[in-house]
mmCIF file of N, CA and C in Angstrom:
data_model
loop_
_atom_site.group_PDB
_atom_site.id
_atom_site.type_symbol
_atom_site.label_atom_id
_atom_site.label_comp_id
_atom_site.label_asym_id
_atom_site.label_seq_id
_atom_site.Cartn_x
_atom_site.Cartn_y
_atom_site.Cartn_z
ATOM 1 N N LEU A 13 11.786 -4.333 -19.546
ATOM 2 C CA LEU A 13 10.495 -3.482 -19.501
ATOM 3 C C LEU A 13 10.999 -1.947 -19.877
ATOM 4 N N TRP A 14 12.372 -1.684 -19.275
ATOM 5 C CA TRP A 14 12.807 -0.255 -19.018
ATOM 6 C C TRP A 14 14.476 -0.434 -19.534
ATOM 7 N N ASP A 15 15.246 0.656 -19.669
ATOM 8 C CA ASP A 15 16.496 0.430 -20.220
ATOM 9 C C ASP A 15 17.325 0.586 -18.709
ATOM 10 N N PRO A 16 17.899 -0.483 -18.414
ATOM 11 C CA PRO A 16 18.877 -0.241 -17.220
ATOM 12 C C PRO A 16 19.863 0.904 -17.321
ATOM 13 N N GLN A 17 20.279 1.195 -18.282
ATOM 14 C CA GLN A 17 21.043 2.639 -18.447
ATOM 15 C C GLN A 17 20.645 3.769 -17.826
ATOM 16 N N VAL A 18 19.051 3.580 -18.057
ATOM 17 C CA VAL A 18 18.370 4.820 -17.383
ATOM 18 C C VAL A 18 17.744 4.634 -16.343
ATOM 19 N N ILE A 19 17.281 3.680 -15.945
ATOM 20 C CA ILE A 19 16.430 3.583 -14.755
ATOM 21 C C ILE A 19 16.915 2.151 -14.083
ATOM 22 N N ARG A 20 17.527 2.423 -12.828
ATOM 23 C CA ARG A 20 18.179 1.147 -12.181
ATOM 24 C C ARG A 20 17.229 0.978 -10.899
ATOM 25 N N CYS A 21 16.769 -0.607 -10.843
ATOM 26 C CA CYS A 21 16.080 -0.798 -9.813
ATOM 27 C C CYS A 21 16.926 -1.950 -9.073
ATOM 28 N N ASN A 22 16.756 -1.737 -7.836
ATOM 29 C CA ASN A 22 17.349 -2.708 -6.680
ATOM 30 C C ASN A 22 16.289 -3.229 -5.626
ATOM 31 N N LEU A 23 16.479 -4.452 -5.498
ATOM 32 C CA LEU A 23 15.660 -5.195 -4.778
ATOM 33 C C LEU A 23 16.267 -4.801 -3.305
ATOM 34 N N VAL A 24 15.154 -4.453 -2.362
ATOM 35 C CA VAL A 24 15.600 -4.214 -1.158
ATOM 36 C C VAL A 24 15.340 -5.224 -0.136
ATOM 37 N N ASP A 25 13.843 -5.695 -0.262
ATOM 38 C CA ASP A 25 13.174 -6.509 0.754
ATOM 39 C C ASP A 25 12.015 -6.968 0.056
ATOM 40 N N ARG A 26 11.678 -8.264 0.540
ATOM 41 C CA ARG A 26 10.442 -8.900 0.067
ATOM 42 C C ARG A 26 10.008 -9.839 1.011
ATOM 43 N N SER A 27 8.551 -10.155 1.135
ATOM 44 C CA SER A 27 7.665 -11.289 1.886
ATOM 45 C C SER A 27 6.649 -11.713 1.112
ATOM 46 N N LYS A 28 5.790 -12.375 1.749
ATOM 47 C CA LYS A 28 4.631 -12.805 1.093
ATOM 48 C C LYS A 28 3.769 -11.851 0.785
ATOM 49 N N GLN A 29 3.810 -10.509 1.372
ATOM 50 C CA GLN A 29 2.848 -9.304 1.339
ATOM 51 C C GLN A 29 3.732 -8.197 0.630
ATOM 52 N N HIS A 30 4.861 -8.187 0.401
ATOM 53 C CA HIS A 30 5.276 -6.974 -0.361
ATOM 54 C C HIS A 30 6.569 -7.357 -1.134
ATOM 55 N N ILE A 31 6.697 -6.471 -2.035
ATOM 56 C CA ILE A 31 8.305 -6.393 -2.525
ATOM 57 C C ILE A 31 8.717 -4.777 -2.693
ATOM 58 N N HIS A 32 9.771 -4.495 -2.041
ATOM 59 C CA HIS A 32 10.341 -3.294 -2.079
ATOM 60 C C HIS A 32 11.571 -2.998 -2.585
ATOM 61 N N ILE A 33 11.387 -2.190 -3.466
ATOM 62 C CA ILE A 33 12.813 -1.637 -4.278
ATOM 63 C C ILE A 33 12.945 -0.302 -4.096
ATOM 64 N N GLU A 34 14.482 0.081 -4.516
ATOM 65 C CA GLU A 34 14.907 1.481 -4.928
ATOM 66 C C GLU A 34 14.886 1.653 -6.300
ATOM 67 N N VAL A 35 14.404 2.849 -6.716
ATOM 68 C CA VAL A 35 14.511 3.146 -8.135
ATOM 69 C C VAL A 35 15.566 4.451 -8.332
ATOM 70 N N ASP A 36 16.289 4.417 -9.379
ATOM 71 C CA ASP A 36 17.123 5.295 -9.720
ATOM 72 C C ASP A 36 17.026 5.881 -10.925
ATOM 73 N N CYS A 37 16.523 6.780 -11.196
ATOM 74 C CA CYS A 37 16.414 7.367 -12.671
ATOM 75 C C CYS A 37 17.345 8.275 -13.089
ATOM 76 N N ARG A 38 18.541 7.630 -13.621
ATOM 77 C CA ARG A 38 19.804 8.281 -13.743
ATOM 78 C C ARG A 38 19.708 9.717 -14.761
ATOM 79 N N GLY A 39 18.936 9.468 -15.724
ATOM 80 C CA GLY A 39 18.847 10.621 -16.933
ATOM 81 C C GLY A 39 18.364 11.962 -16.194
ATOM 82 N N ILE A 40 17.509 11.951 -15.369
ATOM 83 C CA ILE A 40 16.876 12.890 -14.448
ATOM 84 C C ILE A 40 17.347 13.081 -13.058
ATOM 85 N N ASN A 41 18.087 12.338 -12.646
ATOM 86 C CA ASN A 41 18.778 12.576 -11.375
ATOM 87 C C ASN A 41 17.520 12.368 -10.200
ATOM 88 N N ILE A 42 16.565 11.382 -10.248
ATOM 89 C CA ILE A 42 15.427 11.217 -9.180
ATOM 90 C C ILE A 42 15.534 9.916 -8.747
ATOM 91 N N SER A 43 15.699 9.637 -7.358
ATOM 92 C CA SER A 43 15.404 8.249 -6.735
ATOM 93 C C SER A 43 14.306 8.658 -5.826
ATOM 94 N N PHE A 44 13.840 7.372 -5.651
ATOM 95 C CA PHE A 44 12.498 7.135 -4.621
ATOM 96 C C PHE A 44 12.498 5.458 -4.283
ATOM 97 N N SER A 45 11.575 5.129 -3.501
ATOM 98 C CA SER A 45 11.566 3.672 -3.194
ATOM 99 C C SER A 45 9.906 3.451 -3.592
ATOM 100 N N PHE A 46 9.882 2.225 -4.052
ATOM 101 C CA PHE A 46 8.816 1.613 -4.484
ATOM 102 C C PHE A 46 8.326 0.608 -3.693
ATOM 103 N N THR A 47 7.061 0.323 -3.198
ATOM 104 C CA THR A 47 6.719 -1.106 -2.585
ATOM 105 C C THR A 47 5.429 -1.554 -3.184
ATOM 106 N N VAL A 48 5.399 -2.773 -3.713
ATOM 107 C CA VAL A 48 4.204 -3.416 -4.190
ATOM 108 C C VAL A 48 3.298 -3.998 -3.202
ATOM 109 N N VAL A 49 2.385 -4.049 -2.719
ATOM 110 C CA VAL A 49 1.754 -4.487 -1.693
ATOM 111 C C VAL A 49 0.718 -5.606 -2.149
ATOM 112 N N TYR A 50 0.494 -6.757 -1.437
ATOM 113 C CA TYR A 50 -0.619 -7.578 -1.469
ATOM 114 C C TYR A 50 -1.085 -7.933 -0.005
ATOM 115 N N GLY A 51 -1.900 -7.393 0.520
ATOM 116 C CA GLY A 51 -2.201 -7.757 1.825
ATOM 117 C C GLY A 51 -2.854 -9.015 1.984
ATOM 118 N N LEU A 52 -2.653 -9.787 2.934
ATOM 119 C CA LEU A 52 -3.426 -11.208 3.256
ATOM 120 C C LEU A 52 -4.701 -10.737 3.542
ATOM 121 N N HIS A 53 -5.682 -11.826 3.638
ATOM 122 C CA HIS A 53 -7.155 -11.609 4.017
ATOM 123 C C HIS A 53 -7.536 -11.183 4.986
ATOM 124 N N THR A 54 -7.007 -11.652 6.250
ATOM 125 C CA THR A 54 -7.407 -11.340 7.452
ATOM 126 C C THR A 54 -6.694 -10.098 8.305
ATOM 127 N N VAL A 55 -7.276 -9.674 9.325
ATOM 128 C CA VAL A 55 -6.651 -8.684 9.992
ATOM 129 C C VAL A 55 -5.559 -9.170 10.728
ATOM 130 N N ALA A 56 -5.589 -10.278 11.341
ATOM 131 C CA ALA A 56 -4.445 -10.827 11.990
ATOM 132 C C ALA A 56 -3.050 -11.380 10.875
ATOM 133 N N ASP A 57 -3.445 -11.931 9.779
ATOM 134 C CA ASP A 57 -2.483 -12.086 8.793
ATOM 135 C C ASP A 57 -2.034 -10.902 8.299
ATOM 136 N N ARG A 58 -2.379 -9.797 8.367
ATOM 137 C CA ARG A 58 -1.910 -8.443 7.794
ATOM 138 C C ARG A 58 -1.003 -7.676 8.663
ATOM 139 N N ARG A 59 -1.175 -8.227 9.964
ATOM 140 C CA ARG A 59 -0.257 -7.501 11.292
ATOM 141 C C ARG A 59 1.191 -7.572 10.636
ATOM 142 N N LYS A 60 1.686 -8.528 10.377
ATOM 143 C CA LYS A 60 3.045 -8.561 9.573
ATOM 144 C C LYS A 60 3.373 -7.692 8.651
ATOM 145 N N LEU A 61 2.565 -7.388 8.041
ATOM 146 C CA LEU A 61 2.600 -6.531 6.450
ATOM 147 C C LEU A 61 2.787 -5.127 7.477
ATOM 148 N N TRP A 62 1.967 -4.779 8.353
ATOM 149 C CA TRP A 62 2.135 -3.452 9.055
ATOM 150 C C TRP A 62 3.541 -3.344 9.658
ATOM 151 N N GLU A 63 3.917 -4.416 10.081
ATOM 152 C CA GLU A 63 5.314 -4.310 10.982
ATOM 153 C C GLU A 63 6.709 -4.023 10.000
ATOM 154 N N GLN A 64 6.446 -4.915 8.833
ATOM 155 C CA GLN A 64 7.184 -4.543 7.620
ATOM 156 C C GLN A 64 7.165 -3.203 6.984
ATOM 157 N N LEU A 65 5.958 -2.518 6.892
ATOM 158 C CA LEU A 65 6.098 -1.257 5.914
ATOM 159 C C LEU A 65 6.330 -0.283 7.329
ATOM 160 N N ARG A 66 6.393 -0.542 8.472
ATOM 161 C CA ARG A 66 6.711 0.463 9.653
ATOM 162 C C ARG A 66 8.116 0.471 9.169
ATOM 163 N N SER A 67 8.810 -0.785 9.395
ATOM 164 C CA SER A 67 10.189 -0.718 9.452
ATOM 165 C C SER A 67 10.754 -0.069 7.709
ATOM 166 N N ILE A 68 10.335 -0.576 6.851
ATOM 167 C CA ILE A 68 10.467 0.402 5.701
ATOM 168 C C ILE A 68 10.392 1.672 5.913
ATOM 169 N N HIS A 69 9.344 2.376 6.189
ATOM 170 C CA HIS A 69 9.342 3.718 6.526
ATOM 171 C C HIS A 69 10.185 4.119 7.328
ATOM 172 N N ASN A 70 10.764 3.587 8.575
ATOM 173 C CA ASN A 70 11.819 3.963 9.487
ATOM 174 C C ASN A 70 12.915 4.100 8.731
ATOM 175 N N ASN A 71 13.399 3.381 7.729
ATOM 176 C CA ASN A 71 14.610 3.501 7.001
ATOM 177 C C ASN A 71 14.772 4.367 5.717
ATOM 178 N N GLN A 72 13.326 5.066 5.518
ATOM 179 C CA GLN A 72 13.217 5.811 4.171
ATOM 180 C C GLN A 72 14.351 6.892 4.152
ATOM 181 N N GLN A 73 15.115 7.076 3.391
ATOM 182 C CA GLN A 73 15.755 8.393 3.016
ATOM 183 C C GLN A 73 15.243 8.988 1.909
ATOM 184 N N THR A 74 14.568 8.540 1.038
ATOM 185 C CA THR A 74 13.862 9.277 -0.340
ATOM 186 C C THR A 74 12.462 9.075 -0.319
ATOM 187 N N PRO A 75 11.985 9.753 -1.407
ATOM 188 C CA PRO A 75 10.254 9.474 -1.266
ATOM 189 C C PRO A 75 10.208 8.364 -1.684
ATOM 190 N N TRP A 76 8.749 7.748 -1.175
ATOM 191 C CA TRP A 76 8.201 6.417 -1.282
ATOM 192 C C TRP A 76 6.848 6.345 -1.727
ATOM 193 N N VAL A 77 6.618 5.420 -2.492
ATOM 194 C CA VAL A 77 5.250 5.017 -2.972
ATOM 195 C C VAL A 77 5.137 3.579 -2.670
ATOM 196 N N ALA A 78 3.806 3.297 -2.084
ATOM 197 C CA ALA A 78 3.569 1.871 -1.637
ATOM 198 C C ALA A 78 2.228 1.649 -2.279
ATOM 199 N N MET A 79 1.878 0.647 -3.022
ATOM 200 C CA MET A 79 0.797 0.820 -3.861
ATOM 201 C C MET A 79 0.410 -0.722 -3.899
ATOM 202 N N GLY A 80 -0.904 -1.240 -4.105
ATOM 203 C CA GLY A 80 -1.393 -2.564 -4.473
ATOM 204 C C GLY A 80 -2.707 -2.647 -3.613
ATOM 205 N N ASP A 81 -2.910 -4.139 -3.398
ATOM 206 C CA ASP A 81 -4.024 -4.644 -2.918
ATOM 207 C C ASP A 81 -3.918 -4.744 -1.498
ATOM 208 N N TYR A 82 -4.077 -3.960 -0.575
ATOM 209 C CA TYR A 82 -4.136 -4.066 0.875
ATOM 210 C C TYR A 82 -5.000 -4.846 1.492
ATOM 211 N N ASN A 83 -5.937 -5.110 0.732
ATOM 212 C CA ASN A 83 -7.288 -5.995 1.269
ATOM 213 C C ASN A 83 -7.455 -5.444 2.454
ATOM 214 N N THR A 84 -7.764 -4.014 2.806
ATOM 215 C CA THR A 84 -8.479 -3.326 4.016
ATOM 216 C C THR A 84 -8.938 -2.294 3.638
ATOM 217 N N PHE A 85 -9.849 -1.306 4.573
ATOM 218 C CA PHE A 85 -10.480 -0.214 4.613
ATOM 219 C C PHE A 85 -9.985 0.989 4.965
ATOM 220 N N HIS A 86 -10.176 2.093 4.220
ATOM 221 C CA HIS A 86 -9.698 3.345 5.179
ATOM 222 C C HIS A 86 -10.831 3.754 6.005
ATOM 223 N N ARG A 87 -12.040 3.554 5.396
ATOM 224 C CA ARG A 87 -13.109 4.396 6.026
ATOM 225 C C ARG A 87 -14.356 3.225 5.802
ATOM 226 N N GLY A 88 -15.416 3.506 6.717
ATOM 227 C CA GLY A 88 -16.961 2.510 6.241
ATOM 228 C C GLY A 88 -17.267 2.758 5.060
ATOM 229 N N GLU A 89 -16.933 3.839 4.602
ATOM 230 C CA GLU A 89 -17.807 3.977 3.075
ATOM 231 C C GLU A 89 -16.916 3.402 2.222
ATOM 232 N N ASP A 90 -15.819 2.726 2.349
ATOM 233 C CA ASP A 90 -15.069 1.853 1.373
ATOM 234 C C ASP A 90 -15.756 0.651 0.996
ATOM 235 N N ARG A 91 -16.884 0.144 1.633
ATOM 236 C CA ARG A 91 -17.903 -0.715 1.305
ATOM 237 C C ARG A 91 -19.220 -0.236 0.805
ATOM 238 N N MET A 92 -19.408 -0.756 -0.148
ATOM 239 C CA MET A 92 -20.785 -0.361 -0.540
ATOM 240 C C MET A 92 -21.815 -1.958 -0.750
ATOM 241 N N VAL A 93 -22.672 -1.925 -0.183
ATOM 242 C CA VAL A 93 -23.540 -3.000 0.017
ATOM 243 C C VAL A 93 -22.878 -4.162 0.804
ATOM 244 N N GLY A 94 -23.338 -5.125 1.746
ATOM 245 C CA GLY A 94 -22.904 -6.009 2.340
ATOM 246 C C GLY A 94 -22.714 -5.635 3.783
ATOM 247 N N ASP A 95 -22.038 -6.412 4.715
ATOM 248 C CA ASP A 95 -21.917 -6.140 5.795
ATOM 249 C C ASP A 95 -21.081 -4.881 6.100
ATOM 250 N N PRO A 96 -21.573 -4.196 7.254
ATOM 251 C CA PRO A 96 -20.722 -2.666 7.534
ATOM 252 C C PRO A 96 -19.200 -3.308 7.943
ATOM 253 N N VAL A 97 -18.452 -2.051 7.415
ATOM 254 C CA VAL A 97 -17.013 -2.192 7.976
ATOM 255 C C VAL A 97 -16.877 -2.187 9.306
ATOM 256 N N GLN A 98 -15.976 -3.094 10.077
ATOM 257 C CA GLN A 98 -15.687 -3.014 11.589
ATOM 258 C C GLN A 98 -14.563 -2.088 11.635
ATOM 259 N N ASP A 99 -14.648 -1.570 12.879
ATOM 260 C CA ASP A 99 -13.408 -0.702 13.330
ATOM 261 C C ASP A 99 -12.132 -1.445 13.300
ATOM 262 N N ALA A 100 -12.329 -2.796 13.683
ATOM 263 C CA ALA A 100 -11.022 -3.656 13.384
ATOM 264 C C ALA A 100 -10.405 -3.768 12.241
ATOM 265 N N GLU A 101 -11.407 -3.647 10.984
ATOM 266 C CA GLU A 101 -10.833 -3.591 9.680
ATOM 267 C C GLU A 101 -10.112 -2.159 9.340
ATOM 268 N N ILE A 102 -10.190 -1.332 10.016
ATOM 269 C CA ILE A 102 -9.736 -0.130 9.872
ATOM 270 C C ILE A 102 -8.433 0.218 10.512
ATOM 271 N N ARG A 103 -8.593 -0.086 11.849
ATOM 272 C CA ARG A 103 -7.768 0.379 12.760
ATOM 273 C C ARG A 103 -6.044 0.274 12.416
ATOM 274 N N ASP A 104 -5.884 -0.789 12.011
ATOM 275 C CA ASP A 104 -4.182 -0.928 11.480
ATOM 276 C C ASP A 104 -3.785 0.060 10.290
ATOM 277 N N PHE A 105 -4.718 -0.046 9.402
ATOM 278 C CA PHE A 105 -4.370 0.750 8.309
ATOM 279 C C PHE A 105 -4.479 2.264 8.588
ATOM 280 N N ASP A 106 -5.429 2.753 9.467
ATOM 281 C CA ASP A 106 -5.517 4.163 10.111
ATOM 282 C C ASP A 106 -4.272 4.466 10.796
ATOM 283 N N GLY A 107 -4.011 3.663 11.468
ATOM 284 C CA GLY A 107 -2.716 3.829 12.538
ATOM 285 C C GLY A 107 -1.763 4.030 11.726
ATOM 286 N N PHE A 108 -1.571 3.205 10.799
ATOM 287 C CA PHE A 108 0.040 3.458 9.865
ATOM 288 C C PHE A 108 -0.152 4.473 9.265
ATOM 289 N N LEU A 109 -1.116 5.000 8.517
ATOM 290 C CA LEU A 109 -1.258 6.371 7.646
ATOM 291 C C LEU A 109 -1.243 7.627 8.918
ATOM 292 N N ARG A 110 -1.529 7.656 10.135
ATOM 293 C CA ARG A 110 -1.371 8.607 10.713
ATOM 294 C C ARG A 110 0.102 8.761 11.516
ATOM 295 N N ALA A 111 0.682 7.471 11.920
ATOM 296 C CA ALA A 111 1.995 7.606 12.773
ATOM 297 C C ALA A 111 2.875 7.710 11.323
ATOM 298 N N ARG A 112 2.837 7.466 10.361
ATOM 299 C CA ARG A 112 3.929 7.606 9.268
ATOM 300 C C ARG A 112 3.564 8.946 8.424
ATOM 301 N N SER A 113 2.572 9.406 8.437
ATOM 302 C CA SER A 113 2.198 10.635 8.093
ATOM 303 C C SER A 113 2.284 10.187 6.257
ATOM 304 N N MET A 114 1.650 9.098 6.136
ATOM 305 C CA MET A 114 1.337 8.837 4.653
ATOM 306 C C MET A 114 0.001 9.146 4.033
ATOM 307 N N LYS A 115 0.047 9.600 2.897
ATOM 308 C CA LYS A 115 -1.375 10.138 2.211
ATOM 309 C C LYS A 115 -1.680 9.065 1.268
ATOM 310 N N ILE A 116 -3.125 9.221 1.104
ATOM 311 C CA ILE A 116 -3.549 8.502 -0.012
ATOM 312 C C ILE A 116 -3.461 8.991 -1.189
ATOM 313 N N LEU A 117 -3.038 8.594 -2.224
ATOM 314 C CA LEU A 117 -3.331 9.167 -3.551
ATOM 315 C C LEU A 117 -4.825 9.261 -4.222
ATOM 316 N N LYS A 118 -5.290 10.166 -4.645
ATOM 317 C CA LYS A 118 -6.474 10.110 -5.141
ATOM 318 C C LYS A 118 -6.767 9.314 -6.564
ATOM 319 N N HIS A 119 -7.681 8.301 -6.897
ATOM 320 C CA HIS A 119 -7.663 7.492 -8.279
ATOM 321 C C HIS A 119 -8.753 8.179 -9.073
ATOM 322 N N THR A 120 -8.615 7.882 -10.148
ATOM 323 C CA THR A 120 -9.311 8.334 -11.111
ATOM 324 C C THR A 120 -10.307 7.048 -11.669
ATOM 325 N N SER A 121 -10.156 5.974 -11.218
ATOM 326 C CA SER A 121 -10.895 4.975 -11.732
ATOM 327 C C SER A 121 -12.210 4.436 -11.153
ATOM 328 N N ARG A 122 -12.643 3.397 -11.571
ATOM 329 C CA ARG A 122 -13.978 3.093 -10.835
ATOM 330 C C ARG A 122 -13.929 3.421 -9.310
ATOM 331 N N GLU A 123 -15.222 3.798 -8.817
ATOM 332 C CA GLU A 123 -14.882 4.013 -7.386
ATOM 333 C C GLU A 123 -14.899 2.836 -6.291
ATOM 334 N N TYR A 124 -15.655 1.718 -6.716
ATOM 335 C CA TYR A 124 -15.350 0.312 -6.174
ATOM 336 C C TYR A 124 -14.508 -0.521 -7.051
ATOM 337 N N ILE A 125 -13.374 -0.803 -6.573
ATOM 338 C CA ILE A 125 -12.606 -1.781 -7.388
ATOM 339 C C ILE A 125 -12.427 -3.473 -7.226
ATOM 340 N N TRP A 126 -12.888 -3.713 -6.401
ATOM 341 C CA TRP A 126 -13.370 -5.200 -6.039
ATOM 342 C C TRP A 126 -14.772 -5.422 -5.841
ATOM 343 N N THR A 127 -15.210 -6.627 -6.351
ATOM 344 C CA THR A 127 -16.617 -7.253 -6.145
ATOM 345 C C THR A 127 -16.787 -8.459 -6.210
ATOM 346 N N ASN A 128 -17.520 -9.139 -5.512
ATOM 347 C CA ASN A 128 -17.821 -10.461 -5.539
ATOM 348 C C ASN A 128 -19.275 -10.742 -6.137
ATOM 349 N N GLY A 129 -19.997 -9.707 -6.641
ATOM 350 C CA GLY A 129 -21.095 -9.695 -7.227
ATOM 351 C C GLY A 129 -22.123 -9.015 -6.350
ATOM 352 N N HIS A 130 -21.769 -9.131 -4.688
ATOM 353 C CA HIS A 130 -22.421 -9.080 -3.653
ATOM 354 C C HIS A 130 -22.196 -7.770 -2.780
ATOM 355 N N THR A 131 -20.818 -7.625 -2.841
ATOM 356 C CA THR A 131 -20.264 -6.465 -2.257
ATOM 357 C C THR A 131 -19.496 -5.702 -2.955
ATOM 358 N N TYR A 132 -19.235 -4.429 -2.744
ATOM 359 C CA TYR A 132 -18.326 -3.654 -3.674
ATOM 360 C C TYR A 132 -17.425 -2.892 -2.823
ATOM 361 N N ASN A 133 -16.254 -2.922 -2.771
ATOM 362 C CA ASN A 133 -15.094 -2.603 -2.020
ATOM 363 C C ASN A 133 -14.039 -1.675 -2.500
ATOM 364 N N ILE A 134 -13.408 -0.809 -1.794
ATOM 365 C CA ILE A 134 -12.184 -0.068 -2.041
ATOM 366 C C ILE A 134 -11.234 -0.827 -1.271
ATOM 367 N N ILE A 135 -10.458 -1.473 -1.642
ATOM 368 C CA ILE A 135 -9.077 -2.166 -0.831
ATOM 369 C C ILE A 135 -7.998 -2.015 -1.597
ATOM 370 N N ASP A 136 -7.761 -1.270 -2.774
ATOM 371 C CA ASP A 136 -6.378 -1.031 -3.247
ATOM 372 C C ASP A 136 -6.277 0.539 -3.192
ATOM 373 N N TRP A 137 -4.862 0.676 -2.527
ATOM 374 C CA TRP A 137 -4.596 1.849 -2.318
ATOM 375 C C TRP A 137 -2.933 2.322 -2.874
ATOM 376 N N ALA A 138 -2.891 3.334 -3.345
ATOM 377 C CA ALA A 138 -1.455 4.037 -3.296
ATOM 378 C C ALA A 138 -1.340 4.960 -2.488
ATOM 379 N N LEU A 139 -0.014 4.858 -1.601
ATOM 380 C CA LEU A 139 0.303 5.637 -0.484
ATOM 381 C C LEU A 139 1.702 6.370 -1.120
ATOM 382 N N VAL A 140 1.810 7.736 -0.379
ATOM 383 C CA VAL A 140 3.068 8.338 -0.335
ATOM 384 C C VAL A 140 3.507 8.719 0.612
ATOM 385 N N ASN A 141 4.853 8.905 0.901
ATOM 386 C CA ASN A 141 5.202 9.950 2.068
ATOM 387 C C ASN A 141 5.276 11.409 2.025
ATOM 388 N N ALA A 142 5.440 12.089 3.026
ATOM 389 C CA ALA A 142 5.626 13.502 2.639
ATOM 390 C C ALA A 142 6.952 14.124 2.612
ATOM 391 N N ARG A 143 8.016 13.366 1.829
ATOM 392 C CA ARG A 143 9.320 13.817 1.756
ATOM 393 C C ARG A 143 9.556 14.372 0.519
#
């Protein structure tokens, strides 16, 4: 998908819930880290993901983008229709954002990105660090 003479990708870490790589864009002398996320479906199952992302953050030396399906909410307004979002569904994600100074990138696509026909949710996120 890319010319390895121009863009070099190095796998650093992976688990059931993430793949983390270092990207080196040789022609323009830019390096950054990129993590693809797929959060498991329960708060308890995602706790390992938060541990792994904290570990990645603690070792960051370059700008970092972490994006994907986190399967979690940032605010109560991230679910339209259906049961209200509970504090436990927000706590870990919010704590990660605050403790690590990560920012959510704004999206320009549909407002609600996941539905089962009865609830509409925002559960996909693109995060960046402040480096």
